[in-house]
Amino acid sequence: MNKVETYIQQFEPEIQQRLLVLRKLFFETLPDTEESIRYNMPAYKAGTHHLYFAAYKKHIGFYPVYGLPEIEDEVSLYKAKNTKDSLHFPHNKPLPLALIRKIIKLKSKQQ
């Protein structure tokens, strides 16, 4: 079991499933992505950037999401209060997989 799998295993089964869906989405979108733990969170190389997610009691945080004016309206629905680059995906709502896929693709093309 690698470090990301160990991270995911620490959560309750419902949250584990959500995290596994995100993990799978990264590999589907960027098959050659590098997976690691950075800042105590799963991290995925997207071009010259890293994207991160982390589970919390009420949501999954997704970071950093900035510099994407073409989808600002879409990401604004999930922006965490008082932050410029954090998205929160509440556990009581479906993950916005199409939006997350867009973010991964756009970040992988940024310099």
JSON list of C-alpha atoms in Angstrom, two decimals:
[
{"chain": "A", "resi": 1, "resn": "MET", "atom": "CA", "xyz": [0.00, 0.00, 0.00]},
{"chain": "A", "resi": 2, "resn": "ASN", "atom": "CA", "xyz": [1.45, 3.38, -0.99]},
{"chain": "A", "resi": 3, "resn": "LYS", "atom": "CA", "xyz": [1.23, 6.59, 1.06]},
{"chain": "A", "resi": 4, "resn": "VAL", "atom": "CA", "xyz": [-1.87, 7.90, -0.75]},
{"chain": "A", "resi": 5, "resn": "GLU", "atom": "CA", "xyz": [-3.68, 4.61, -0.20]},
{"chain": "A", "resi": 6, "resn": "THR", "atom": "CA", "xyz": [-2.70, 4.77, 3.48]},
{"chain": "A", "resi": 7, "resn": "TYR", "atom": "CA", "xyz": [-4.06, 8.34, 3.66]},
{"chain": "A", "resi": 8, "resn": "ILE", "atom": "CA", "xyz": [-7.38, 7.26, 2.15]},
{"chain": "A", "resi": 9, "resn": "GLN", "atom": "CA", "xyz": [-7.69, 4.21, 4.45]},
{"chain": "A", "resi": 10, "resn": "GLN", "atom": "CA", "xyz": [-7.86, 6.39, 7.56]},
{"chain": "A", "resi": 11, "resn": "PHE", "atom": "CA", "xyz": [-11.34, 7.68, 6.71]},
{"chain": "A", "resi": 12, "resn": "GLU", "atom": "CA", "xyz": [-14.79, 6.15, 7.00]},
{"chain": "A", "resi": 13, "resn": "PRO", "atom": "CA", "xyz": [-15.88, 4.01, 4.00]},
{"chain": "A", "resi": 14, "resn": "GLU", "atom": "CA", "xyz": [-18.18, 6.65, 2.46]},
{"chain": "A", "resi": 15, "resn": "ILE", "atom": "CA", "xyz": [-15.40, 9.24, 2.47]},
{"chain": "A", "resi": 16, "resn": "GLN", "atom": "CA", "xyz": [-12.88, 6.66, 1.24]},
{"chain": "A", "resi": 17, "resn": "GLN", "atom": "CA", "xyz": [-15.09, 6.06, -1.79]},
{"chain": "A", "resi": 18, "resn": "ARG", "atom": "CA", "xyz": [-15.21, 9.79, -2.60]},
{"chain": "A", "resi": 19, "resn": "LEU", "atom": "CA", "xyz": [-11.43, 10.05, -2.29]},
{"chain": "A", "resi": 20, "resn": "LEU", "atom": "CA", "xyz": [-10.93, 6.99, -4.48]},
{"chain": "A", "resi": 21, "resn": "VAL", "atom": "CA", "xyz": [-13.16, 8.55, -7.14]},
{"chain": "A", "resi": 22, "resn": "LEU", "atom": "CA", "xyz": [-10.97, 11.68, -7.13]},
{"chain": "A", "resi": 23, "resn": "ARG", "atom": "CA", "xyz": [-7.79, 9.61, -7.28]},
{"chain": "A", "resi": 24, "resn": "LYS", "atom": "CA", "xyz": [-9.12, 7.62, -10.22]},
{"chain": "A", "resi": 25, "resn": "LEU", "atom": "CA", "xyz": [-10.17, 10.82, -12.00]},
{"chain": "A", "resi": 26, "resn": "PHE", "atom": "CA", "xyz": [-6.60, 12.13, -11.87]},
{"chain": "A", "resi": 27, "resn": "PHE", "atom": "CA", "xyz": [-5.24, 8.95, -13.46]},
{"chain": "A", "resi": 28, "resn": "GLU", "atom": "CA", "xyz": [-7.99, 8.88, -16.10]},
{"chain": "A", "resi": 29, "resn": "THR", "atom": "CA", "xyz": [-7.36, 12.52, -17.01]},
{"chain": "A", "resi": 30, "resn": "LEU", "atom": "CA", "xyz": [-3.56, 12.47, -16.74]},
{"chain": "A", "resi": 31, "resn": "PRO", "atom": "CA", "xyz": [-2.43, 8.84, -17.08]},
{"chain": "A", "resi": 32, "resn": "ASP", "atom": "CA", "xyz": [1.23, 9.75, -16.47]},
{"chain": "A", "resi": 33, "resn": "THR", "atom": "CA", "xyz": [0.61, 11.93, -13.42]},
{"chain": "A", "resi": 34, "resn": "GLU", "atom": "CA", "xyz": [2.93, 11.56, -10.46]},
{"chain": "A", "resi": 35, "resn": "GLU", "atom": "CA", "xyz": [1.15, 10.76, -7.20]},
{"chain": "A", "resi": 36, "resn": "SER", "atom": "CA", "xyz": [2.66, 11.67, -3.84]},
{"chain": "A", "resi": 37, "resn": "ILE", "atom": "CA", "xyz": [1.90, 13.05, -0.41]},
{"chain": "A", "resi": 38, "resn": "ARG", "atom": "CA", "xyz": [2.79, 16.73, -0.01]},
{"chain": "A", "resi": 39, "resn": "TYR", "atom": "CA", "xyz": [1.71, 18.94, 2.87]},
{"chain": "A", "resi": 40, "resn": "ASN", "atom": "CA", "xyz": [0.12, 15.78, 4.34]},
{"chain": "A", "resi": 41, "resn": "MET", "atom": "CA", "xyz": [-2.34, 15.54, 1.41]},
{"chain": "A", "resi": 42, "resn": "PRO", "atom": "CA", "xyz": [-2.53, 13.47, -1.77]},
{"chain": "A", "resi": 43, "resn": "ALA", "atom": "CA", "xyz": [-0.82, 15.47, -4.52]},
{"chain": "A", "resi": 44, "resn": "TYR", "atom": "CA", "xyz": [-0.87, 15.00, -8.29]},
{"chain": "A", "resi": 45, "resn": "LYS", "atom": "CA", "xyz": [1.46, 16.55, -10.83]},
{"chain": "A", "resi": 46, "resn": "ALA", "atom": "CA", "xyz": [-0.51, 18.51, -13.45]},
{"chain": "A", "resi": 47, "resn": "GLY", "atom": "CA", "xyz": [1.95, 20.01, -15.90]},
{"chain": "A", "resi": 48, "resn": "THR", "atom": "CA", "xyz": [4.28, 22.22, -13.87]},
{"chain": "A", "resi": 49, "resn": "HIS", "atom": "CA", "xyz": [1.79, 22.39, -10.98]},
{"chain": "A", "resi": 50, "resn": "HIS", "atom": "CA", "xyz": [0.52, 20.12, -8.26]},
{"chain": "A", "resi": 51, "resn": "LEU", "atom": "CA", "xyz": [-3.13, 19.73, -7.31]},
{"chain": "A", "resi": 52, "resn": "TYR", "atom": "CA", "xyz": [-4.13, 18.46, -3.88]},
{"chain": "A", "resi": 53, "resn": "PHE", "atom": "CA", "xyz": [-7.18, 17.12, -2.12]},
{"chain": "A", "resi": 54, "resn": "ALA", "atom": "CA", "xyz": [-7.87, 16.44, 1.54]},
{"chain": "A", "resi": 55, "resn": "ALA", "atom": "CA", "xyz": [-10.80, 15.05, 3.49]},
{"chain": "A", "resi": 56, "resn": "TYR", "atom": "CA", "xyz": [-12.39, 16.85, 6.37]},
{"chain": "A", "resi": 57, "resn": "LYS", "atom": "CA", "xyz": [-15.42, 16.23, 8.56]},
{"chain": "A", "resi": 58, "resn": "LYS", "atom": "CA", "xyz": [-17.95, 17.91, 6.25]},
{"chain": "A", "resi": 59, "resn": "HIS", "atom": "CA", "xyz": [-16.17, 18.26, 2.90]},
{"chain": "A", "resi": 60, "resn": "ILE", "atom": "CA", "xyz": [-13.27, 17.46, 0.63]},
{"chain": "A", "resi": 61, "resn": "GLY", "atom": "CA", "xyz": [-10.92, 20.35, 0.00]},
{"chain": "A", "resi": 62, "resn": "PHE", "atom": "CA", "xyz": [-9.37, 20.75, -3.45]},
{"chain": "A", "resi": 63, "resn": "TYR", "atom": "CA", "xyz": [-6.34, 23.01, -3.97]},
{"chain": "A", "resi": 64, "resn": "PRO", "atom": "CA", "xyz": [-5.08, 25.29, -5.47]},
{"chain": "A", "resi": 65, "resn": "VAL", "atom": "CA", "xyz": [-7.63, 26.52, -7.96]},
{"chain": "A", "resi": 66, "resn": "TYR", "atom": "CA", "xyz": [-6.76, 29.98, -9.22]},
{"chain": "A", "resi": 67, "resn": "GLY", "atom": "CA", "xyz": [-5.82, 31.53, -12.53]},
{"chain": "A", "resi": 68, "resn": "LEU", "atom": "CA", "xyz": [-8.64, 29.84, -14.45]},
{"chain": "A", "resi": 69, "resn": "PRO", "atom": "CA", "xyz": [-10.81, 32.76, -15.62]},
{"chain": "A", "resi": 70, "resn": "GLU", "atom": "CA", "xyz": [-12.51, 30.62, -18.26]},
{"chain": "A", "resi": 71, "resn": "ILE", "atom": "CA", "xyz": [-14.27, 28.58, -15.57]},
{"chain": "A", "resi": 72, "resn": "GLU", "atom": "CA", "xyz": [-14.50, 31.15, -12.77]},
{"chain": "A", "resi": 73, "resn": "ASP", "atom": "CA", "xyz": [-18.31, 31.03, -12.75]},
{"chain": "A", "resi": 74, "resn": "GLU", "atom": "CA", "xyz": [-18.28, 27.26, -12.32]},
{"chain": "A", "resi": 75, "resn": "VAL", "atom": "CA", "xyz": [-15.66, 27.17, -9.55]},
{"chain": "A", "resi": 76, "resn": "SER", "atom": "CA", "xyz": [-17.22, 30.07, -7.67]},
{"chain": "A", "resi": 77, "resn": "LEU", "atom": "CA", "xyz": [-20.03, 27.73, -6.59]},
{"chain": "A", "resi": 78, "resn": "TYR", "atom": "CA", "xyz": [-17.50, 25.71, -4.57]},
{"chain": "A", "resi": 79, "resn": "LYS", "atom": "CA", "xyz": [-15.06, 28.40, -3.37]},
{"chain": "A", "resi": 80, "resn": "ALA", "atom": "CA", "xyz": [-14.32, 28.21, 0.31]},
{"chain": "A", "resi": 81, "resn": "LYS", "atom": "CA", "xyz": [-15.13, 31.35, 2.26]},
{"chain": "A", "resi": 82, "resn": "ASN", "atom": "CA", "xyz": [-12.26, 33.81, 2.68]},
{"chain": "A", "resi": 83, "resn": "THR", "atom": "CA", "xyz": [-9.92, 31.93, 0.32]},
{"chain": "A", "resi": 84, "resn": "LYS", "atom": "CA", "xyz": [-8.77, 32.60, -3.20]},
{"chain": "A", "resi": 85, "resn": "ASP", "atom": "CA", "xyz": [-7.73, 29.12, -4.23]},
{"chain": "A", "resi": 86, "resn": "SER", "atom": "CA", "xyz": [-9.62, 26.50, -2.20]},
{"chain": "A", "resi": 87, "resn": "LEU", "atom": "CA", "xyz": [-12.70, 24.60, -3.25]},
{"chain": "A", "resi": 88, "resn": "HIS", "atom": "CA", "xyz": [-14.94, 22.66, -0.87]},
{"chain": "A", "resi": 89, "resn": "PHE", "atom": "CA", "xyz": [-17.02, 19.72, -2.03]},
{"chain": "A", "resi": 90, "resn": "PRO", "atom": "CA", "xyz": [-19.55, 18.91, 0.73]},
{"chain": "A", "resi": 91, "resn": "HIS", "atom": "CA", "xyz": [-19.96, 15.23, 1.57]},
{"chain": "A", "resi": 92, "resn": "ASN", "atom": "CA", "xyz": [-23.74, 15.54, 1.32]},
{"chain": "A", "resi": 93, "resn": "LYS", "atom": "CA", "xyz": [-23.58, 16.48, -2.39]},
{"chain": "A", "resi": 94, "resn": "PRO", "atom": "CA", "xyz": [-22.22, 14.63, -5.42]},
{"chain": "A", "resi": 95, "resn": "LEU", "atom": "CA", "xyz": [-18.70, 15.45, -6.51]},
{"chain": "A", "resi": 96, "resn": "PRO", "atom": "CA", "xyz": [-18.69, 17.78, -9.55]},
{"chain": "A", "resi": 97, "resn": "LEU", "atom": "CA", "xyz": [-16.57, 15.36, -11.59]},
{"chain": "A", "resi": 98, "resn": "ALA", "atom": "CA", "xyz": [-16.88, 17.20, -14.92]},
{"chain": "A", "resi": 99, "resn": "LEU", "atom": "CA", "xyz": [-15.67, 20.41, -13.29]},
{"chain": "A", "resi": 100, "resn": "ILE", "atom": "CA", "xyz": [-12.81, 18.66, -11.49]},
{"chain": "A", "resi": 101, "resn": "ARG", "atom": "CA", "xyz": [-11.74, 17.07, -14.78]},
{"chain": "A", "resi": 102, "resn": "LYS", "atom": "CA", "xyz": [-11.75, 20.53, -16.42]},
{"chain": "A", "resi": 103, "resn": "ILE", "atom": "CA", "xyz": [-9.61, 21.93, -13.62]},
{"chain": "A", "resi": 104, "resn": "ILE", "atom": "CA", "xyz": [-7.09, 19.09, -13.94]},
{"chain": "A", "resi": 105, "resn": "LYS", "atom": "CA", "xyz": [-6.86, 19.55, -17.72]},
{"chain": "A", "resi": 106, "resn": "LEU", "atom": "CA", "xyz": [-6.52, 23.33, -17.53]},
{"chain": "A", "resi": 107, "resn": "LYS", "atom": "CA", "xyz": [-3.92, 23.24, -14.75]},
{"chain": "A", "resi": 108, "resn": "SER", "atom": "CA", "xyz": [-1.90, 20.66, -16.68]},
{"chain": "A", "resi": 109, "resn": "LYS", "atom": "CA", "xyz": [-1.63, 23.11, -19.59]},
{"chain": "A", "resi": 110, "resn": "GLN", "atom": "CA", "xyz": [-0.63, 26.16, -17.51]},
{"chain": "A", "resi": 111, "resn": "GLN", "atom": "CA", "xyz": [3.01, 27.21, -17.41]}
]
